[in-house]
Each structure stands twice: as C-alpha cells, then as structure tokens.
CSV table of C-alpha atoms in Angstrom, one decimal:
chain,number,residue,atom,x,y,z
J,1,UNK,CA,0.0,0.0,0.0
J,2,UNK,CA,2.8,2.4,-0.8
J,3,UNK,CA,2.0,5.8,-2.0
J,4,UNK,CA,2.6,6.0,-5.7
J,5,UNK,CA,4.2,9.3,-6.7
J,6,UNK,CA,3.3,10.2,-10.2
J,7,UNK,CA,6.2,11.7,-12.1
J,8,UNK,CA,4.7,13.0,-15.2
J,9,UNK,CA,7.7,12.5,-17.5
J,10,UNK,CA,8.1,9.0,-16.2
J,11,UNK,CA,4.5,8.2,-16.9
J,12,UNK,CA,4.7,9.7,-20.3
J,13,UNK,CA,7.7,7.6,-21.1
J,14,UNK,CA,5.9,4.5,-19.8
J,15,UNK,CA,2.9,5.2,-21.9
J,16,UNK,CA,4.9,5.6,-25.1
J,17,UNK,CA,6.8,2.4,-24.4
J,18,UNK,CA,3.8,0.3,-23.7
J,19,UNK,CA,2.5,-1.7,-26.6
J,20,UNK,CA,-0.6,-0.5,-28.3
J,21,UNK,CA,-2.7,-3.4,-27.1
J,22,UNK,CA,-1.9,-3.2,-23.4
J,23,UNK,CA,-5.0,-2.4,-21.3
J,24,UNK,CA,-3.8,0.6,-19.2
J,25,UNK,CA,-5.6,2.5,-16.6
J,26,UNK,CA,-8.9,3.8,-17.9
J,27,UNK,CA,-11.5,4.1,-15.2
J,28,UNK,CA,-14.6,5.8,-14.0
J,29,UNK,CA,-14.8,9.4,-12.8
J,30,UNK,CA,-16.7,10.2,-9.7
J,31,UNK,CA,-18.0,13.6,-8.5
J,32,UNK,CA,-17.5,14.1,-4.8
J,33,UNK,CA,-19.8,16.6,-3.1
J,34,UNK,CA,-18.2,19.2,-0.9
J,35,UNK,CA,-19.9,17.6,2.2
J,36,UNK,CA,-20.6,13.9,2.6
J,37,UNK,CA,-19.1,10.7,1.6
J,38,UNK,CA,-19.3,8.8,-1.6
J,39,UNK,CA,-18.8,5.1,-1.4
J,40,UNK,CA,-18.1,2.5,-4.0
J,41,UNK,CA,-18.5,-1.2,-3.1
J,42,UNK,CA,-18.0,-4.5,-4.7
J,43,UNK,CA,-18.9,-8.0,-3.6
J,44,UNK,CA,-15.6,-10.0,-3.9
J,45,UNK,CA,-15.0,-13.6,-3.0
J,46,UNK,CA,-12.1,-14.9,-1.0
J,47,UNK,CA,-8.5,-14.8,-2.1
J,48,UNK,CA,-8.8,-12.2,-4.9
J,49,UNK,CA,-6.2,-9.5,-5.6
J,50,UNK,CA,-7.7,-5.9,-5.6
J,51,UNK,CA,-5.7,-3.0,-7.1
J,52,UNK,CA,-6.9,0.5,-7.2
J,53,UNK,CA,-5.6,3.9,-8.2
J,54,UNK,CA,-7.2,7.2,-7.6
J,55,UNK,CA,-6.4,10.7,-8.8
J,56,UNK,CA,-8.1,14.0,-8.1
J,57,UNK,CA,-8.7,15.8,-11.4
J,58,UNK,CA,-7.9,19.4,-11.1
J,59,UNK,CA,-10.0,21.9,-13.0
J,60,UNK,CA,-7.5,24.7,-12.8
J,61,UNK,CA,-4.2,25.2,-11.2
J,62,UNK,CA,-5.5,27.5,-8.5
J,63,UNK,CA,-7.8,25.1,-6.8
J,64,UNK,CA,-6.1,21.9,-5.4
J,65,UNK,CA,-8.6,20.1,-3.2
J,66,UNK,CA,-7.5,17.0,-1.3
J,67,UNK,CA,-9.5,13.9,-0.5
J,68,UNK,CA,-9.5,11.2,2.1
J,69,UNK,CA,-9.9,7.5,1.4
J,70,UNK,CA,-11.0,4.7,3.6
J,71,UNK,CA,-11.3,1.0,2.5
J,72,UNK,CA,-13.1,-1.4,4.8
J,73,UNK,CA,-13.5,-5.2,4.6
J,74,UNK,CA,-16.9,-6.9,5.1
J,75,UNK,CA,-16.0,-7.6,8.7
J,76,UNK,CA,-15.2,-4.0,9.4
J,77,UNK,CA,-11.4,-4.0,9.3
J,78,UNK,CA,-9.9,-0.9,7.8
J,79,UNK,CA,-7.6,-2.0,5.0
J,80,UNK,CA,-6.5,1.5,3.9
J,81,UNK,CA,-7.0,4.9,5.4
J,82,UNK,CA,-5.3,8.0,4.1
J,83,UNK,CA,-6.1,11.7,4.5
J,84,UNK,CA,-5.1,14.7,2.5
J,85,UNK,CA,-4.3,12.9,-0.7
J,86,UNK,CA,-4.4,14.1,-4.3
J,87,UNK,CA,-3.5,10.7,-5.8
J,88,UNK,CA,-2.7,7.4,-4.4
J,89,UNK,CA,-2.9,3.7,-4.7
J,90,UNK,CA,-3.9,0.7,-2.6
J,91,UNK,CA,-3.7,-3.0,-3.1
J,92,UNK,CA,-4.8,-5.9,-0.9
J,93,UNK,CA,-5.7,-9.6,-1.2
J,94,UNK,CA,-9.2,-10.5,0.2
J,95,UNK,CA,-9.3,-12.8,3.1
J,96,UNK,CA,-13.0,-12.9,3.5
J,97,UNK,CA,-15.7,-13.0,1.0
J,98,UNK,CA,-18.2,-10.2,1.1
J,99,UNK,CA,-18.8,-6.5,0.4
J,100,UNK,CA,-15.7,-4.4,0.2
J,101,UNK,CA,-16.3,-0.7,0.6
J,102,UNK,CA,-14.1,2.2,-0.6
J,103,UNK,CA,-15.2,5.6,0.7
J,104,UNK,CA,-14.0,9.0,-0.5
J,105,UNK,CA,-14.7,12.4,1.0
J,106,UNK,CA,-13.4,15.9,0.5
J,107,UNK,CA,-11.2,17.3,3.2
J,108,UNK,CA,-13.0,20.0,5.1
J,109,UNK,CA,-10.3,22.6,5.3
J,110,UNK,CA,-9.8,22.7,1.6
J,111,UNK,CA,-11.1,25.7,-0.3
J,112,UNK,CA,-14.2,24.2,-1.7
J,113,UNK,CA,-17.6,25.3,-2.9
J,114,UNK,CA,-17.3,23.1,-6.0
J,115,UNK,CA,-17.5,19.4,-6.4
J,116,UNK,CA,-14.3,17.4,-6.7
J,117,UNK,CA,-13.8,15.0,-9.6
J,118,UNK,CA,-11.9,11.8,-8.8
J,119,UNK,CA,-10.7,9.3,-11.3
J,120,UNK,CA,-10.9,5.8,-9.8
J,121,UNK,CA,-9.4,2.7,-11.4
J,122,UNK,CA,-10.5,-0.3,-9.5
J,123,UNK,CA,-9.4,-3.7,-10.7
J,124,UNK,CA,-10.0,-7.1,-9.2
J,125,UNK,CA,-8.8,-10.6,-10.0
J,126,UNK,CA,-7.5,-11.1,-13.6
J,127,UNK,CA,-7.7,-7.4,-14.4
J,128,UNK,CA,-5.2,-6.7,-11.6
J,129,UNK,CA,-2.6,-9.1,-13.0
J,130,UNK,CA,0.7,-7.5,-14.0
J,131,UNK,CA,1.1,-8.7,-17.5
J,132,UNK,CA,4.3,-6.8,-18.0
J,133,UNK,CA,6.2,-8.8,-15.4
J,134,UNK,CA,4.8,-12.0,-16.9
J,135,UNK,CA,6.0,-10.9,-20.3
J,136,UNK,CA,9.5,-10.1,-18.9
J,137,UNK,CA,9.7,-13.3,-16.9
J,138,UNK,CA,8.7,-15.6,-19.7
J,139,UNK,CA,10.1,-13.5,-22.5
J,140,UNK,CA,7.0,-13.4,-24.6
J,141,UNK,CA,5.6,-10.4,-26.4
J,142,UNK,CA,3.2,-9.3,-29.1
J,143,UNK,CA,0.6,-11.8,-30.3
J,144,UNK,CA,1.8,-14.5,-27.8
J,145,UNK,CA,1.2,-12.1,-24.9
J,146,UNK,CA,-2.2,-11.2,-26.2
J,147,UNK,CA,-3.2,-14.9,-26.5
J,148,UNK,CA,-1.9,-15.5,-23.0
J,149,UNK,CA,-4.1,-12.7,-21.8
J,150,UNK,CA,-7.1,-14.2,-23.5
J,151,UNK,CA,-6.3,-17.5,-21.9
J,152,UNK,CA,-6.3,-15.7,-18.5
J,153,UNK,CA,-9.7,-14.2,-19.4
J,154,UNK,CA,-11.1,-17.6,-20.2
J,155,UNK,CA,-9.9,-19.0,-16.9
J,156,UNK,CA,-11.5,-16.2,-15.1
J,157,UNK,CA,-14.8,-16.9,-16.9
J,158,UNK,CA,-14.5,-20.5,-15.8
J,159,UNK,CA,-13.8,-19.6,-12.2
J,160,UNK,CA,-16.8,-17.2,-12.2
J,161,UNK,CA,-19.1,-19.9,-13.4
J,162,UNK,CA,-17.9,-22.2,-10.6
J,163,UNK,CA,-18.5,-19.4,-8.1
J,164,UNK,CA,-22.0,-18.8,-9.5
J,165,UNK,CA,-22.8,-22.5,-9.3
J,166,UNK,CA,-21.7,-22.6,-5.6
J,167,UNK,CA,-23.7,-19.5,-4.9
J,168,UNK,CA,-26.8,-21.0,-6.5
J,169,UNK,CA,-26.3,-24.1,-4.4
J,170,UNK,CA,-26.2,-22.1,-1.2
J,171,UNK,CA,-29.3,-20.2,-2.1
J,172,UNK,CA,-31.1,-23.3,-2.9
J,173,UNK,CA,-30.3,-24.7,0.5
J,174,UNK,CA,-31.6,-21.6,2.2
J,175,UNK,CA,-34.8,-21.7,0.0
J,176,UNK,CA,-35.5,-25.3,0.8
J,177,UNK,CA,-34.9,-24.7,4.5
J,178,UNK,CA,-37.3,-21.7,4.4
J,179,UNK,CA,-39.8,-23.8,2.6
J,180,UNK,CA,-39.7,-26.5,5.3
J,181,UNK,CA,-39.9,-23.9,8.0
J,182,UNK,CA,-43.0,-22.3,6.5
J,183,UNK,CA,-44.8,-25.7,6.6
J,184,UNK,CA,-43.7,-26.4,10.2
J,185,UNK,CA,-44.5,-23.0,11.5
J,186,UNK,CA,-47.9,-23.0,9.9
J,187,UNK,CA,-48.9,-26.3,11.4
J,188,UNK,CA,-47.4,-25.2,14.8
J,189,UNK,CA,-49.5,-22.0,14.5
J,190,UNK,CA,-52.6,-24.1,14.1
J,191,UNK,CA,-51.6,-26.2,17.0
J,192,UNK,CA,-51.0,-23.2,19.2
J,193,UNK,CA,-54.3,-21.7,18.2
J,194,UNK,CA,-56.1,-24.9,19.2
J,195,UNK,CA,-54.1,-25.3,22.4
J,196,UNK,CA,-54.7,-21.7,23.5
J,197,UNK,CA,-58.4,-21.8,22.9
J,198,UNK,CA,-58.7,-25.1,24.8
J,199,UNK,CA,-56.8,-23.5,27.6
J,200,UNK,CA,-59.1,-20.6,27.6
J,201,UNK,CA,-62.2,-22.7,27.7
J,202,UNK,CA,-60.8,-24.9,30.5
J,203,UNK,CA,-59.9,-21.8,32.5
J,204,UNK,CA,-63.2,-20.1,32.1
J,205,UNK,CA,-65.1,-23.3,32.9
J,206,UNK,CA,-63.1,-23.6,36.1
J,207,UNK,CA,-63.7,-19.9,36.9
J,208,UNK,CA,-67.5,-20.2,36.4
J,209,UNK,CA,-67.6,-23.4,38.5
J,210,UNK,CA,-65.8,-21.6,41.2
J,211,UNK,CA,-68.2,-18.7,41.0
J,212,UNK,CA,-71.0,-21.2,41.2
J,213,UNK,CA,-72.6,-19.8,38.0
J,214,UNK,CA,-72.7,-23.2,36.3
Q,1,UNK,CA,-25.1,15.6,-7.3
Q,2,UNK,CA,-25.5,16.4,-11.0
Q,3,UNK,CA,-22.0,17.1,-12.2
Q,4,UNK,CA,-21.4,19.1,-15.3
Q,5,UNK,CA,-18.6,18.4,-17.8
Q,6,UNK,CA,-15.4,19.8,-16.5
Q,7,UNK,CA,-12.4,21.0,-18.5
Q,8,UNK,CA,-9.2,19.2,-17.7
Q,9,UNK,CA,-5.9,20.8,-17.3
Q,10,UNK,CA,-3.1,20.6,-19.8
Q,11,UNK,CA,-1.3,17.9,-17.8
Q,12,UNK,CA,-4.2,15.5,-17.8
Q,13,UNK,CA,-4.7,16.0,-21.5
Q,14,UNK,CA,-1.2,14.8,-22.1
Q,15,UNK,CA,-1.6,11.7,-20.0
Q,16,UNK,CA,-4.9,11.0,-21.7
Q,17,UNK,CA,-3.3,11.2,-25.2
Q,18,UNK,CA,-0.8,8.6,-24.0
Q,19,UNK,CA,-3.7,6.4,-23.0
Q,20,UNK,CA,-5.0,6.6,-26.5
Q,21,UNK,CA,-2.7,3.7,-27.3
Q,22,UNK,CA,-5.4,1.5,-25.8
Q,23,UNK,CA,-7.6,-0.9,-27.6
Q,24,UNK,CA,-10.2,-1.2,-24.9
Q,25,UNK,CA,-11.1,-0.1,-21.4
Q,26,UNK,CA,-13.2,-1.5,-18.7
Q,27,UNK,CA,-14.0,-1.2,-15.0
Q,28,UNK,CA,-15.1,-3.9,-12.6
Q,29,UNK,CA,-18.6,-4.4,-11.5
Q,30,UNK,CA,-19.0,-1.8,-8.8
Q,31,UNK,CA,-21.9,-0.9,-6.6
Q,32,UNK,CA,-23.0,2.6,-5.6
Q,33,UNK,CA,-25.7,3.8,-3.3
Q,34,UNK,CA,-28.2,6.0,-5.1
Q,35,UNK,CA,-30.1,8.5,-2.9
Q,36,UNK,CA,-31.5,10.7,-5.6
Q,37,UNK,CA,-29.1,10.9,-8.6
Q,38,UNK,CA,-25.8,9.3,-8.9
Q,39,UNK,CA,-23.6,9.9,-11.9
Q,40,UNK,CA,-20.6,8.0,-13.1
Q,41,UNK,CA,-18.4,9.3,-15.9
Q,42,UNK,CA,-16.4,7.3,-18.4
Q,43,UNK,CA,-14.1,8.5,-21.1
Q,44,UNK,CA,-14.6,7.1,-24.6
Q,45,UNK,CA,-11.6,7.4,-26.9
Q,46,UNK,CA,-12.8,6.6,-30.3
Q,47,UNK,CA,-16.0,7.4,-32.1
Q,48,UNK,CA,-17.9,4.3,-33.0
Q,49,UNK,CA,-16.7,2.4,-29.9
Q,50,UNK,CA,-19.3,0.0,-28.6
Q,51,UNK,CA,-20.4,0.9,-25.0
Q,52,UNK,CA,-22.0,-2.0,-23.3
Q,53,UNK,CA,-22.9,-2.8,-19.8
Q,54,UNK,CA,-25.6,-3.7,-17.3
Q,55,UNK,CA,-26.9,-2.6,-14.0
Q,56,UNK,CA,-29.0,-4.3,-11.3
Q,57,UNK,CA,-30.7,-2.7,-8.3
Q,58,UNK,CA,-29.4,-5.0,-5.6
Q,59,UNK,CA,-30.6,-3.8,-2.3
Q,60,UNK,CA,-34.1,-2.6,-1.8
Q,61,UNK,CA,-36.6,-2.9,0.9
Q,62,UNK,CA,-39.9,-3.8,-0.7
Q,63,UNK,CA,-42.6,-4.6,1.7
Q,64,UNK,CA,-45.9,-5.2,0.1
Q,65,UNK,CA,-45.4,-5.3,-3.6
Q,66,UNK,CA,-43.6,-8.2,-5.3
Q,67,UNK,CA,-41.5,-6.1,-7.7
Q,68,UNK,CA,-39.4,-3.0,-7.2
Q,69,UNK,CA,-40.8,0.2,-9.0
Q,70,UNK,CA,-37.3,0.6,-10.5
Q,71,UNK,CA,-34.9,3.4,-11.2
Q,72,UNK,CA,-34.2,5.4,-14.3
Q,73,UNK,CA,-30.9,5.2,-16.2
Q,74,UNK,CA,-29.7,7.8,-18.7
Q,75,UNK,CA,-26.5,8.1,-20.7
Q,76,UNK,CA,-25.5,11.6,-21.8
Q,77,UNK,CA,-23.0,12.1,-24.6
Q,78,UNK,CA,-20.2,14.8,-24.4
Q,79,UNK,CA,-22.4,17.0,-26.5
Q,80,UNK,CA,-25.2,17.0,-24.0
Q,81,UNK,CA,-27.6,14.7,-25.8
Q,82,UNK,CA,-29.2,11.8,-24.1
Q,83,UNK,CA,-27.9,8.8,-26.0
Q,84,UNK,CA,-29.7,6.0,-24.2
Q,85,UNK,CA,-32.3,5.9,-21.5
Q,86,UNK,CA,-34.2,3.3,-19.5
Q,87,UNK,CA,-37.0,4.1,-17.2
Q,88,UNK,CA,-38.5,2.3,-14.2
Q,89,UNK,CA,-36.4,-0.8,-14.4
Q,90,UNK,CA,-34.8,-2.8,-11.6
Q,91,UNK,CA,-32.0,-4.1,-13.8
Q,92,UNK,CA,-31.2,-4.3,-17.4
Q,93,UNK,CA,-28.4,-4.6,-20.0
Q,94,UNK,CA,-27.6,-1.9,-22.5
Q,95,UNK,CA,-25.5,-1.6,-25.6
Q,96,UNK,CA,-25.0,1.2,-28.1
Q,97,UNK,CA,-22.4,2.7,-30.4
Q,98,UNK,CA,-20.8,5.9,-29.2
Q,99,UNK,CA,-21.7,8.8,-31.5
Q,100,UNK,CA,-18.5,10.6,-30.6
Q,101,UNK,CA,-15.5,10.5,-28.4
Q,102,UNK,CA,-15.3,12.3,-25.1
Q,103,UNK,CA,-16.7,12.0,-21.6
Q,104,UNK,CA,-19.9,10.1,-21.2
Q,105,UNK,CA,-22.1,10.5,-18.2
Q,106,UNK,CA,-24.1,7.5,-16.9
Q,107,UNK,CA,-26.7,8.6,-14.4
Q,108,UNK,CA,-29.0,6.6,-12.1
Q,109,UNK,CA,-32.1,8.4,-10.9
Q,110,UNK,CA,-34.0,7.2,-7.9
Q,111,UNK,CA,-37.5,8.7,-7.7
Q,112,UNK,CA,-38.3,7.2,-4.3
Q,113,UNK,CA,-37.2,8.3,-0.9
Q,114,UNK,CA,-35.4,5.0,0.1
Q,115,UNK,CA,-31.8,4.8,-1.0
Q,116,UNK,CA,-31.0,1.9,-3.4
Q,117,UNK,CA,-27.8,0.1,-4.0
Q,118,UNK,CA,-27.1,-0.3,-7.7
Q,119,UNK,CA,-24.4,-2.6,-9.1
Q,120,UNK,CA,-23.3,-1.6,-12.5
Q,121,UNK,CA,-20.7,-2.6,-15.1
Q,122,UNK,CA,-19.7,-0.4,-18.1
Q,123,UNK,CA,-17.4,-1.6,-20.9
Q,124,UNK,CA,-16.1,0.4,-23.7
Q,125,UNK,CA,-14.9,-1.8,-26.5
Q,126,UNK,CA,-12.8,-0.8,-29.5
Q,127,UNK,CA,-11.9,-3.0,-32.5
Q,128,UNK,CA,-9.2,-1.6,-34.7
Q,129,UNK,CA,-10.5,-1.2,-38.2
Q,130,UNK,CA,-8.6,-0.7,-41.5
Q,131,UNK,CA,-8.1,3.0,-40.8
Q,132,UNK,CA,-6.2,2.3,-37.6
Q,133,UNK,CA,-4.3,-0.5,-39.3
Q,134,UNK,CA,-3.1,1.9,-41.9
Q,135,UNK,CA,-2.1,4.5,-39.4
Q,136,UNK,CA,-0.1,2.3,-37.0
Q,137,UNK,CA,2.5,0.0,-38.4
Q,138,UNK,CA,2.6,-2.0,-35.2
Q,139,UNK,CA,-0.9,-3.3,-35.8
Q,140,UNK,CA,-1.3,-6.6,-37.7
Q,141,UNK,CA,-4.5,-8.0,-39.2
Q,142,UNK,CA,-4.2,-10.6,-36.5
Q,143,UNK,CA,-4.6,-7.9,-33.9
Q,144,UNK,CA,-8.1,-7.2,-35.3
Q,145,UNK,CA,-9.0,-10.8,-34.8
Q,146,UNK,CA,-7.6,-10.9,-31.3
Q,147,UNK,CA,-9.5,-7.7,-30.5
Q,148,UNK,CA,-12.7,-9.3,-31.8
Q,149,UNK,CA,-12.0,-12.4,-29.7
Q,150,UNK,CA,-11.4,-10.2,-26.7
Q,151,UNK,CA,-14.6,-8.4,-27.2
Q,152,UNK,CA,-16.5,-11.7,-27.4
Q,153,UNK,CA,-14.9,-12.8,-24.1
Q,154,UNK,CA,-15.7,-9.5,-22.6
Q,155,UNK,CA,-19.4,-9.9,-23.5
Q,156,UNK,CA,-19.3,-13.3,-21.7
Q,157,UNK,CA,-17.7,-11.7,-18.7
Q,158,UNK,CA,-20.3,-8.9,-18.8
Q,159,UNK,CA,-23.1,-11.5,-18.8
Q,160,UNK,CA,-21.5,-13.2,-15.8
Q,161,UNK,CA,-21.3,-10.0,-13.9
Q,162,UNK,CA,-25.0,-9.4,-14.6
Q,163,UNK,CA,-25.8,-12.8,-13.4
Q,164,UNK,CA,-23.8,-12.3,-10.2
Q,165,UNK,CA,-25.6,-9.0,-9.5
Q,166,UNK,CA,-28.9,-10.7,-10.0
Q,167,UNK,CA,-27.9,-13.5,-7.8
Q,168,UNK,CA,-26.9,-11.1,-5.1
Q,169,UNK,CA,-30.4,-9.5,-5.4
Q,170,UNK,CA,-32.0,-13.0,-5.2
Q,171,UNK,CA,-29.9,-13.8,-2.1
Q,172,UNK,CA,-31.1,-10.6,-0.5
Q,173,UNK,CA,-34.7,-11.6,-1.1
Q,174,UNK,CA,-34.1,-15.1,0.2
Q,175,UNK,CA,-32.5,-13.7,3.4
Q,176,UNK,CA,-35.4,-11.3,3.9
Q,177,UNK,CA,-37.9,-14.1,3.4
Q,178,UNK,CA,-36.1,-16.3,6.0
Q,179,UNK,CA,-36.0,-13.5,8.5
Q,180,UNK,CA,-39.6,-12.7,7.9
Q,181,UNK,CA,-40.8,-16.3,8.4
Q,182,UNK,CA,-39.0,-16.5,11.7
Q,183,UNK,CA,-39.9,-13.1,13.2
Q,184,UNK,CA,-43.5,-12.9,12.0
Q,185,UNK,CA,-44.3,-16.5,13.1
Q,186,UNK,CA,-42.8,-16.1,16.6
Q,187,UNK,CA,-44.5,-12.7,16.8
Q,188,UNK,CA,-47.8,-14.3,15.7
Q,189,UNK,CA,-47.5,-16.8,18.5
Q,190,UNK,CA,-46.8,-14.2,21.1
Q,191,UNK,CA,-49.6,-12.0,20.0
Q,192,UNK,CA,-52.0,-14.9,19.9
Q,193,UNK,CA,-51.1,-15.9,23.5
Q,194,UNK,CA,-51.3,-12.2,24.6
Q,195,UNK,CA,-54.7,-11.7,23.0
Q,196,UNK,CA,-56.2,-14.8,24.5
Q,197,UNK,CA,-54.9,-13.9,27.9
Q,198,UNK,CA,-56.5,-10.5,27.6
Q,199,UNK,CA,-59.7,-12.1,26.5
Q,200,UNK,CA,-59.8,-14.3,29.6
Q,201,UNK,CA,-58.9,-11.4,31.9
Q,202,UNK,CA,-61.7,-9.3,30.3
Q,203,UNK,CA,-64.3,-12.0,30.8
Q,204,UNK,CA,-63.2,-12.5,34.4
Q,205,UNK,CA,-63.5,-8.8,35.0
Q,206,UNK,CA,-67.1,-8.9,33.6
Q,207,UNK,CA,-68.0,-11.4,36.3
Q,208,UNK,CA,-66.1,-9.8,39.2
Q,209,UNK,CA,-68.1,-9.0,42.3
Q,210,UNK,CA,-67.3,-5.3,42.3
Q,211,UNK,CA,-69.1,-4.6,39.1
Q,212,UNK,CA,-72.9,-4.4,39.2
Q,213,UNK,CA,-73.3,-7.3,41.6
Q,214,UNK,CA,-73.0,-10.2,39.1
Q,215,UNK,CA,-75.3,-8.6,36.7
Q,216,UNK,CA,-73.7,-8.8,33.3
C-alpha cells in the first residue's frame, strides 16, 4: 500500500513504451460533493487481488482540493485509510468473501464550494494481473502475450461460473430450509391456536364453576 | 449531485493522449448507493466504440409489492444529448455505439425516498479497423481478430457480472424471506397468546363482584 508518486515525464515515457494493445488505466470518474461521503462497493470472493488507483482531477491550477480515502473489509477491518491525498494507490488480497467498501470524502479545510472529480481505477482478479512482469519473466511479447491474456480471461470466466454455481447451491439450501420452515410454523401456528383456545375454555369453565354460576 | 462536464488541465490531456494507445477499457462491477441521482463518468476514446454494460438494483426494501418500482438510467454524450435511457427498471443490459468520443455520463435516478444500491458494469470496446491499421505499423490484421475475440470474451464476462448481481439480489430476497418467516411467526404466536390472555382477563372482569353485583 505504498503511495505512488506520479512523475509526469516518467508516466509519459511509460505510456509511449507500452504496446498498443496493453490495457492501461482507464477508469470511472466520480464527483464528490463538498460535504458527505461517496462510497463504492463491490462484492468480492475470497483470495482475490484488488488493485486501485485514484487521482483527483484538477479543474485549474489554483484550486487543489485534497480527498481522504477509507477502504473497509466486510467484517469491518480498515484496509487502507489515508487523508489529504491528491493521488494514491492501494492493493490488498481479500481474506474474507463479502462486500468491500471504498469511501471518499473531500477534506473539510480545503477551499471548496465546487464538487471534486476523482478518477478511480478499480481492478480485481484477472484485471489486476501484472502482464508486464509475466512478459518479462517468460520473455513473450506481441501476439503471444495477447493470447496469454485471452487464456487468462477464459480461466477467469470458468472460475466465475464455478462461483455462480456454488452461490446458487447455497441459495437453494436456504430456500428449501425456508420452505420446510413455512410448513412447520404454519402447522405449529394451528396447534398453538387450538391449544390456546382449549386452555381458555378450561380456565373459564373452572372460573365459572368456582363462582357457582354453572 | 448532478455534475457538469469539466475541463481538464493541460497535464491531464497529455496523460490521456498517451492512454489513446489502448484498444479497450473496462471497469469492474461496482456498486454505488443511489439516494437521488448518482452519476458516473467514463471516457470514450474513439467514435464508434461500442459501449455495453448492465446494472441491477441490488438492495431494496420492498414490503408489500412483489417487484421494485425501479430506477431510471440515462446516458448523456459529451455534446449533452441523451444517447440512451431506460425508465423504471430494476436491472437491465444496454449496448450502443458511441456517436462521438469524449466524456460520457451514466446517471441513475431514484425517484423514491429510500436509497438503493445499484451494481453496474460499463465496458467500452474498440476493435481496430482498416483506418487504424493503416495509421499504426505495429498493428497486424491478426490484432483485429484478437481484438474481436477479446470483445467476445468481454461480453461473456459482462453477462456473468450481470448474473452475479442478479444472484446477489435474489440472495437478499431469500434472506429477507427467511427472517420474515421466523420473526413474523414467533410474533404471531406471542400476539395470539397475549390476545387470548387479555380475553380471559376481560371475561373474568365482567363477572367480578365489584361490578354491578354479578349482573352482566
């Protein structure tokens, strides 16, 4: 989770050196209001790499607002928390499966009556894979690298299908259990109704006999 | 929260020109909480790129009705025209060709007071055509085929993300049903017992000595 310092000449050089088919960081832009938090969440399964970059987009050179970031795991652990940032990066591997939340808000002491635009590049799983290091390690390039990426995409699709299947199995268990419970609880409700009314009648009969009315 | 198109500084323009070496761009399937209007922006590099995606309203507290009234979805082009819009839907897929390059705005509008969580996925796909092949000597005709293959795999991935989001919504409904069954049934039993006890107490009171000397 080291802070990535963007050196513009370095990034320009990197961009020009990258091959034309390399998927680089294009992402969504969010508009942060001057007060309040904006949160982005994703449901991620266990053991998945998450990589994210965020940059505050400046309208003009005079106004330099800063934002704060907080990333929480589904169990409430804070994975990344930084204040007063204009750009940054965080990466983590998920240890639990659930909803991961990344919240952004504008720092209050900044000069701000306008909304702040943030560029967020959020990648999970296969999209977070560093293909450059794979290319360097195995000394492949060009078409072979592209085909390797496609192979990775196909594997990711396969894993996704397996995940969907297991999810569906879990839901089916819950549905069937609820189905059984509805039947049992309804019969029990009928039983309780009958029992309670029998109790009522018995109690009232005893009461009236005690009062010598019947 | 309706943002307007913002001008970028010179520095960002330079970085973006570098990013024009891309062939495609995508983001992962994210969820955002929509109170009234939530907008997400995405930059489209080439005119004629195919923008595809889907969104599903995942988290909503419906009580009586069986289906959610839905949210509205609009896509605005950089020129300000509404390119695509869907009204009153609780989840759908969309695909259209970008009429121009620039910053596109994808907005979700929630006309109800309860906040909704919307899970969305947007993909901008570009397949290099002969014009790009002529311009860039690094591009081979095989790159076109690879790009088409990649787009096809992307569409499968997009479908999977849609299924995952719908599955998440189904799971929410299931969990809600399970909780309702337990709470409402136990509550029903308790209320039944309480009401019958009250009945008995009331009838006893009617026959108590202190009221009208046993005259009911």
